[in-house]
Amino acid sequence: MEKKLPSPRPQRTFNTTAVCVPSLHYMADISDKVNRIISELIAPGHYFTINRARQYGKTTLLSQLDKKLQECYYVIRISLESSDDIFTSVQNLVNGFLYLTARELRSTGISPALLAGWKAPVSAPLELVQLDERITDLCSHAGKEIILMIDEADKCAGNELFLTFLGLLRDKYIRRADQKDTTFKSVILASVYDIKNLKQKLRPNADSHYNSPWNIAADFTIDMSLSPTEIAGMLRDYESDHHYGIDIPWFSNHLHEYTSGYPYLVSRLCELLDRQAKKEPEKSLQAAWWSPEGFQRTIKQLLITPCPLFDDMNKNLDMYPELNQIIRDMLLHGTSYPYLISDNATQLGVRFGYFKNDGGYLAVSNRIFETYLYDMYQMYDMRTNPERSMTKQGILEKSGFLRNGFLDMDMVITRFKVHYDFLYSEQSWSFTEENGRFLFLTFLKPIINGVGNYYVEARTRDLTRTDIVVDYLGKQYIIELKIYRGNSYQEEGVEQLCEYLEHYGQDKGWLISFCFHKRKAKKSGIRQLQCKGMTITEAIL
């Protein structure tokens, strides 16, 4: 008899669509998060919402929770992604819910007789009362406590019938607390918006729903971002299959630095790196992608490749102009906004994953988002102001800034000053203060486009000081932009830049001083300074 050979294990890949499956995909180990949710929220019987931004791993988390909870509970996991039609009438709501949940219960091993009674259609009148009794009967006789999970809950969050359904769950939760009813052990909603406050879900000028029946929900405070340690575990799995010699500590730290652990962005960058490596004919060329240079090239590819996350960002900024204006002010003008979660625009920015709390002030949540937004605003500037656009000047002179394959930052600074003096020297001081940083970035962007990247260092971003870090072919360039406010203040700025260069292990930096209104006090030009053995090229505008 011929012996059957075992089927080869499918080669795992990085996944950025739908749910991640450990046997099929490289993924971070989130078991600690799952265990915390079970011990802190589910075991005590809380109802709660996992409300996080798009593509933040909510569905994958529910899948992992489902598998873990099956050891002790019956788990019903449904999605409202394509269920708009069940919220067209009370009867459709009740029968639709029974159908979706019965489909899940079939695989749990629950009693066939109990399942038959559960899924039998209801008819008018008093459909909700009948659903109430069905839930009590199911949870009383199932033999195990039941967990209900509802993914994409905010798809119907503006629907009054959905609020009615949540109200039914709420009433049963309260009656259970009074020992007058039996119902689900825990109900988990997954959504972008906070179901406690549905005003965020609605467009401006639409009816608002401040009083959600989901006010019984416990706060969900589990950090769903991926830590460097969790990213490193995923990379170790990948390295054990491919043997590229990946510097795992370097990659895990830099992936986290650029994404702040946003699960989609981490996986997407790894997916693009893997895809580019597999196109190479030789192992050594494949491994070369998993290097600092390959990482920078992949960030560039991510930023110019369409994806649902960026499409969603564009849509949200168009839909909510106040949110758009706050981000513009923060990035282009250095405006500091307090982190006030009571503010509607701030709430939206947090829910969409665009904002984080940085010492009590708003900050863009990660470098990838920040660079994408800078690029978007620069393109808008070029379209609306083509004759004075610094982007146009950068494009025209791009080839002149390379010396032996490296970026000649001295020349970049010099030519920026020339174009600034020609195009903007007659502008008012307030214009210089609010737009100087944006003008330099619009000039820089096309020069490094396709090869390098830049980001604005959050720790030094304000109205008077900005540090820009440029990564170009494995070399870093540190440029400080500063508003001139007197000689003593300027000397302090040089000291700060020297400290920052030490932090990055660099011996050369660049300083752009915007002081047009102080020409008599500080002469315009280019000069070189020495500080602690470091060379600083300063452009005085």
PDB file of C-alpha atoms in Angstrom, residues 500-507:
ATOM      1  CA  TYR A 500      20.295  66.589  19.315  1.00  0.00           C
ATOM      2  CA  LEU A 501      23.159  65.710  16.955  1.00  0.00           C
ATOM      3  CA  GLU A 502      24.841  63.854  19.823  1.00  0.00           C
ATOM      4  CA  HIS A 503      21.624  61.900  20.384  1.00  0.00           C
ATOM      5  CA  TYR A 504      21.628  60.793  16.737  1.00  0.00           C
ATOM      6  CA  GLY A 505      25.376  60.175  16.599  1.00  0.00           C
ATOM      7  CA  GLN A 506      25.962  62.880  13.963  1.00  0.00           C
ATOM      8  CA  ASP A 507      28.783  65.397  13.699  1.00  0.00           C
TER       9      ASP A 507
END
